[in-house]
Short mmCIF file of C-alpha atoms in Angstrom, two decimals:
data_model
loop_
_atom_site.label_atom_id
_atom_site.label_comp_id
_atom_site.label_asym_id
_atom_site.label_seq_id
_atom_site.Cartn_x
_atom_site.Cartn_y
_atom_site.Cartn_z
CA MET A 1 -61.01 -19.91 -42.43
CA ASN A 2 -60.34 -20.88 -38.82
CA ARG A 3 -56.79 -20.40 -37.55
CA VAL A 4 -55.97 -22.09 -34.26
CA LEU A 5 -52.94 -21.62 -32.04
CA VAL A 6 -51.96 -24.93 -30.45
CA SER A 7 -49.33 -25.34 -27.75
CA PRO A 8 -47.85 -28.02 -25.52
CA LEU A 9 -47.19 -27.00 -21.92
CA TYR A 10 -45.15 -28.49 -19.08
CA ASP A 11 -44.81 -26.31 -16.00
CA PRO A 12 -44.37 -28.29 -12.75
CA ASP A 13 -43.01 -25.31 -10.81
CA ALA A 14 -45.70 -22.79 -11.85
CA ARG A 15 -43.08 -20.55 -13.44
CA LEU A 16 -45.52 -19.61 -16.19
CA ALA A 17 -48.52 -18.92 -13.96
CA GLN A 18 -47.90 -15.18 -13.59
CA GLN A 19 -47.05 -14.84 -17.29
CA VAL A 20 -50.37 -16.47 -18.14
CA LEU A 21 -52.14 -13.90 -15.96
CA ASN A 22 -50.10 -11.04 -17.46
CA ASN A 23 -50.24 -12.00 -21.15
CA GLY A 24 -52.91 -14.68 -21.55
CA ASP A 25 -55.60 -12.09 -22.30
CA LYS A 26 -53.44 -10.60 -25.07
CA LEU A 27 -52.91 -14.01 -26.60
CA PHE A 28 -56.62 -14.84 -26.31
CA LYS A 29 -57.60 -11.61 -28.09
CA ILE A 30 -55.03 -11.99 -30.88
CA TYR A 31 -56.41 -15.44 -31.74
CA ALA A 32 -60.04 -14.54 -30.91
CA GLY A 33 -60.11 -17.44 -28.46
CA ASN A 34 -58.99 -20.00 -31.06
CA ILE A 35 -56.36 -21.55 -28.79
CA PHE A 36 -55.80 -25.06 -27.52
CA VAL A 37 -53.18 -26.05 -24.92
CA SER A 38 -52.15 -29.61 -24.09
CA ILE A 39 -50.79 -29.85 -20.55
CA SER A 40 -48.34 -32.57 -19.61
CA HIS A 41 -48.45 -34.47 -16.34
CA LYS A 42 -47.34 -32.79 -13.09
CA THR A 43 -47.97 -29.28 -14.39
CA SER A 44 -48.81 -27.03 -11.46
CA GLU A 45 -52.44 -26.49 -10.52
CA GLU A 46 -51.56 -22.82 -10.12
CA THR A 47 -50.76 -22.63 -13.83
CA GLU A 48 -53.98 -24.46 -14.66
CA ARG A 49 -55.99 -21.99 -12.55
CA ALA A 50 -54.30 -19.12 -14.37
CA LEU A 51 -55.33 -20.60 -17.73
CA GLU A 52 -58.88 -20.96 -16.48
CA LYS A 53 -58.91 -17.33 -15.34
CA VAL A 54 -57.95 -16.03 -18.79
CA LYS A 55 -60.32 -18.57 -20.43
CA ILE A 56 -57.69 -20.37 -22.49
CA PRO A 57 -58.92 -23.92 -23.30
CA PHE A 58 -56.67 -26.78 -22.24
CA ILE A 59 -56.58 -30.50 -21.65
CA THR A 60 -54.63 -32.17 -18.86
CA SER A 61 -53.07 -35.60 -18.50
CA ALA A 62 -53.40 -37.68 -15.36
CA HIS A 63 -50.50 -39.91 -16.38
CA GLN A 64 -47.04 -39.39 -17.78
CA ILE A 65 -46.90 -38.61 -21.48
CA SER A 66 -43.92 -38.07 -23.75
CA LEU A 67 -42.83 -34.85 -25.39
CA GLY A 68 -44.06 -36.12 -28.75
CA GLU A 69 -47.42 -37.19 -27.35
CA ASN A 70 -47.95 -33.73 -25.88
CA TYR A 71 -47.32 -32.11 -29.28
CA ARG A 72 -49.67 -34.53 -31.02
CA ARG A 73 -52.40 -33.92 -28.44
CA ALA A 74 -52.08 -30.19 -29.05
CA ILE A 75 -52.43 -30.66 -32.82
CA ALA A 76 -55.37 -33.04 -32.34
CA GLY A 77 -57.06 -30.41 -30.18
CA GLY A 78 -56.69 -27.84 -32.94
CA LEU A 79 -58.21 -30.21 -35.47
CA LYS A 80 -61.19 -30.82 -33.17
CA LEU A 81 -61.73 -27.06 -33.19
CA GLN A 82 -62.20 -27.37 -36.97
CA ALA A 83 -58.95 -25.57 -37.74
CA SER A 84 -58.29 -24.81 -41.38
CA HIS A 85 -54.73 -23.82 -40.39
CA ILE A 86 -52.69 -24.51 -37.27
CA HIS A 87 -49.94 -22.42 -35.72
CA LEU A 88 -47.93 -24.63 -33.38
CA VAL A 89 -45.65 -22.97 -30.83
CA ASP A 90 -44.50 -23.83 -27.31
CA PHE A 91 -46.75 -21.99 -24.88
CA ASP A 92 -43.94 -20.15 -23.08
CA ARG A 93 -42.82 -18.78 -26.44
CA ALA A 94 -46.40 -17.83 -27.34
CA LEU A 95 -46.76 -15.82 -24.13
CA HIS A 96 -43.43 -14.06 -24.71
CA TRP A 97 -44.40 -13.32 -28.31
CA ALA A 98 -47.71 -11.78 -27.21
CA GLN A 99 -45.94 -9.64 -24.64
CA ARG A 100 -43.06 -8.38 -26.77
CA TYR A 101 -44.32 -8.43 -30.37
CA PRO A 102 -48.14 -8.54 -30.33
CA ASP A 103 -48.46 -6.70 -33.65
CA GLU A 104 -46.19 -9.21 -35.35
CA LEU A 105 -48.23 -12.08 -33.89
CA ARG A 106 -51.45 -10.50 -35.20
CA ARG A 107 -49.87 -10.24 -38.65
CA ILE A 108 -48.72 -13.87 -38.47
CA ASP A 109 -52.22 -15.00 -37.57
CA LYS A 110 -53.54 -13.43 -40.77
CA GLU A 111 -50.66 -14.74 -42.94
CA VAL A 112 -50.97 -18.35 -41.82
CA GLU A 113 -54.40 -18.84 -43.38
CA LYS A 114 -53.10 -17.79 -46.80
CA ILE A 115 -50.37 -20.44 -46.96
CA LYS A 116 -50.69 -24.06 -48.02
CA GLY A 117 -48.37 -26.74 -46.73
CA PHE A 118 -45.67 -26.29 -44.10
CA ILE A 119 -44.41 -23.07 -42.49
CA SER A 120 -41.06 -22.76 -40.75
CA PHE A 121 -41.01 -19.66 -38.58
CA VAL A 122 -37.42 -18.46 -38.90
CA ARG A 123 -35.82 -16.31 -36.22
CA THR A 124 -34.20 -13.09 -37.38
CA ARG A 125 -30.48 -12.82 -36.77
CA ARG A 126 -31.14 -10.66 -33.72
CA ALA A 127 -33.74 -13.08 -32.32
CA PHE A 128 -31.47 -16.09 -32.86
CA GLU A 129 -28.45 -14.38 -31.31
CA SER A 130 -30.50 -13.54 -28.20
CA HIS A 131 -30.19 -17.25 -27.32
CA PRO A 132 -27.20 -18.49 -25.30
CA LEU A 133 -24.22 -20.28 -26.84
CA ILE A 134 -25.47 -23.66 -25.65
CA GLN A 135 -28.55 -23.33 -27.87
CA ARG A 136 -27.02 -21.50 -30.81
CA THR A 137 -24.31 -24.14 -31.20
CA THR A 138 -26.55 -27.19 -31.23
CA GLU A 139 -29.49 -25.60 -33.05
CA THR A 140 -27.25 -24.27 -35.83
CA ALA A 141 -26.11 -27.83 -36.54
CA VAL A 142 -29.67 -29.20 -36.70
CA ASN A 143 -30.88 -26.33 -38.87
CA ALA A 144 -27.92 -26.79 -41.23
CA ILE A 145 -28.99 -30.39 -41.89
CA ALA A 146 -32.62 -29.36 -42.40
CA THR A 147 -31.59 -26.56 -44.76
CA GLU A 148 -29.47 -28.97 -46.81
CA ILE A 149 -32.38 -31.40 -47.11
CA VAL A 150 -34.95 -28.76 -48.08
CA GLY A 151 -32.69 -26.63 -50.28
CA MET A 152 -33.68 -23.38 -48.55
CA ASP A 153 -33.01 -21.74 -45.19
CA VAL A 154 -35.34 -23.15 -42.52
CA ASP A 155 -35.30 -22.94 -38.73
CA ILE A 156 -36.90 -26.07 -37.36
CA MET A 157 -35.39 -25.40 -33.94
CA SER A 158 -37.38 -22.19 -33.44
CA GLY A 159 -40.13 -24.37 -31.99
CA SER A 160 -42.82 -22.80 -34.15
CA PHE A 161 -44.53 -24.22 -37.25
CA GLY A 162 -47.57 -23.69 -39.40
CA PHE A 163 -49.64 -26.46 -41.02
CA ASP A 164 -52.70 -26.41 -43.22
CA ARG A 165 -55.38 -28.84 -42.10
CA LYS A 166 -54.42 -31.57 -44.57
CA LEU A 167 -50.80 -31.59 -43.41
CA ALA A 168 -51.87 -31.54 -39.74
CA GLU A 169 -53.99 -34.64 -40.39
CA GLU A 170 -51.05 -36.34 -42.14
CA ILE A 171 -48.80 -35.51 -39.20
CA MET A 172 -51.31 -37.10 -36.83
CA ARG A 173 -51.30 -40.27 -38.96
CA ASP A 174 -47.55 -40.49 -39.52
CA SER A 175 -45.88 -39.02 -36.44
CA ARG A 176 -44.18 -41.56 -34.17
CA ARG A 177 -41.40 -39.66 -32.42
CA ASN A 178 -41.71 -39.23 -28.67
CA ASP A 179 -38.45 -37.35 -28.18
CA PHE A 180 -36.70 -34.17 -29.33
CA GLY A 181 -36.71 -35.51 -32.88
CA ILE A 182 -40.34 -34.49 -33.34
CA TYR A 183 -39.43 -31.05 -34.75
CA ALA A 184 -37.45 -32.71 -37.52
CA GLU A 185 -40.22 -35.25 -37.98
CA PHE A 186 -42.73 -32.48 -38.77
CA LEU A 187 -40.48 -31.39 -41.62
CA THR A 188 -39.83 -34.89 -42.95
CA ILE A 189 -43.54 -35.69 -42.98
CA ALA A 190 -44.19 -32.52 -44.97
CA LEU A 191 -41.48 -33.53 -47.45
CA LYS A 192 -42.80 -37.09 -47.66
CA HIS A 193 -46.21 -35.76 -48.72
CA LYS A 194 -44.61 -33.28 -51.14
CA LYS A 195 -45.95 -30.22 -49.32
CA LYS A 196 -44.72 -26.75 -50.16
CA ILE A 197 -42.18 -25.48 -47.63
CA ASN A 198 -42.72 -21.85 -46.66
CA VAL A 199 -40.71 -19.59 -44.35
CA ILE A 200 -41.74 -16.52 -42.36
CA GLU A 201 -39.05 -14.52 -40.55
CA VAL A 202 -40.02 -13.23 -37.11
CA GLU A 203 -38.61 -11.28 -34.17
CA GLY A 204 -40.96 -12.74 -31.56
CA LEU A 205 -39.12 -16.04 -31.24
CA GLU A 206 -36.26 -14.44 -29.34
CA TRP A 207 -35.05 -16.24 -26.20
CA GLU A 208 -37.95 -16.55 -23.80
CA THR A 209 -36.53 -18.70 -20.98
CA PRO A 210 -35.36 -15.80 -18.76
CA ASP A 211 -39.03 -14.77 -18.39
CA GLN A 212 -39.52 -17.76 -16.11
CA PHE A 213 -36.55 -17.06 -13.86
CA GLN A 214 -36.81 -13.37 -13.06
CA ASP A 215 -36.74 -14.13 -9.32
CA LYS A 216 -33.42 -15.96 -9.62
CA ILE A 217 -32.00 -13.39 -12.03
CA GLU A 218 -32.85 -10.56 -9.63
CA LYS A 219 -31.28 -12.47 -6.75
CA GLU A 220 -28.15 -13.85 -8.45
CA GLY A 221 -27.64 -11.49 -11.39
CA TYR A 222 -28.07 -12.42 -15.04
CA SER A 223 -24.48 -13.59 -15.62
CA ALA A 224 -24.50 -15.95 -12.64
CA TRP A 225 -27.91 -17.35 -13.61
CA LEU A 226 -26.80 -17.85 -17.23
CA GLU A 227 -23.66 -19.69 -16.10
CA GLU A 228 -25.87 -21.97 -14.01
CA PHE A 229 -28.21 -22.48 -16.99
CA GLU A 230 -25.36 -23.47 -19.32
CA SER A 231 -24.49 -26.43 -17.13
CA LEU A 232 -23.10 -29.80 -18.18
CA PRO A 233 -26.54 -31.48 -17.78
CA GLU A 234 -28.02 -28.83 -20.08
CA TRP A 235 -25.24 -29.45 -22.62
CA LYS A 236 -26.02 -33.17 -22.41
CA LYS A 237 -29.71 -32.43 -23.06
CA ARG A 238 -28.89 -30.19 -26.03
CA ILE A 239 -26.53 -32.75 -27.56
CA ARG A 240 -29.24 -35.40 -27.21
CA LEU A 241 -31.64 -33.04 -28.97
CA MET A 242 -29.14 -32.63 -31.78
CA GLU A 243 -28.61 -36.38 -32.10
CA GLU A 244 -32.31 -37.26 -32.06
CA SER A 245 -33.10 -34.58 -34.65
CA ALA A 246 -30.29 -35.71 -36.93
CA GLU A 247 -31.47 -39.31 -36.62
CA VAL A 248 -34.79 -38.33 -38.19
CA MET A 249 -33.25 -36.47 -41.13
CA ILE A 250 -30.14 -38.46 -42.07
#
């Protein structure tokens, strides 16, 4: 068995560079180096140098690529590493997970290889409620639709999934979404191919975004920073996410 962690990454302001230096070694050891990161255009060279320092393999893009393309490149990279099972998670979440719940992540790594089909990593109540209102509101709606379709509680908005190799190959053949609807598309492709839907509840997918803004939080205070984060443009983005996800499933 060969489990591979695959992650998309977009970090134009190098906000993840120090986290890579702090937690990249932990992540590398947990997965025994079986990691592949797909970096979107305009990601900071500082972040790339940090990845090189901790020896995490990655591929860059010289031109603009969509959100969906970045996810598919990450999965394709895992398949090229001869993965029998893939754990897909956004790289900022993976770093936070390794920092805060490394033992849980080690356990997950061992569990993934035993499961066939599709895995939805479901946030515990505490982990979900660590997210701000702007995310809980929109993500609850998307997850409610997904749960109704599947007939069991799933959390496709956690940003973390598991695929066996066969499903990963089917996703690479069938996936077309380039927008926020790609999370829902992973699920619908699994259902289309009659794959078993599995769930694993985890603490490590708590809200990770504040990790990247500690400088602003220290300067402004958490409440002021959070108010700035929950802006009208962010609401617009989250509503678009909700609409694009629903479009895939309904």
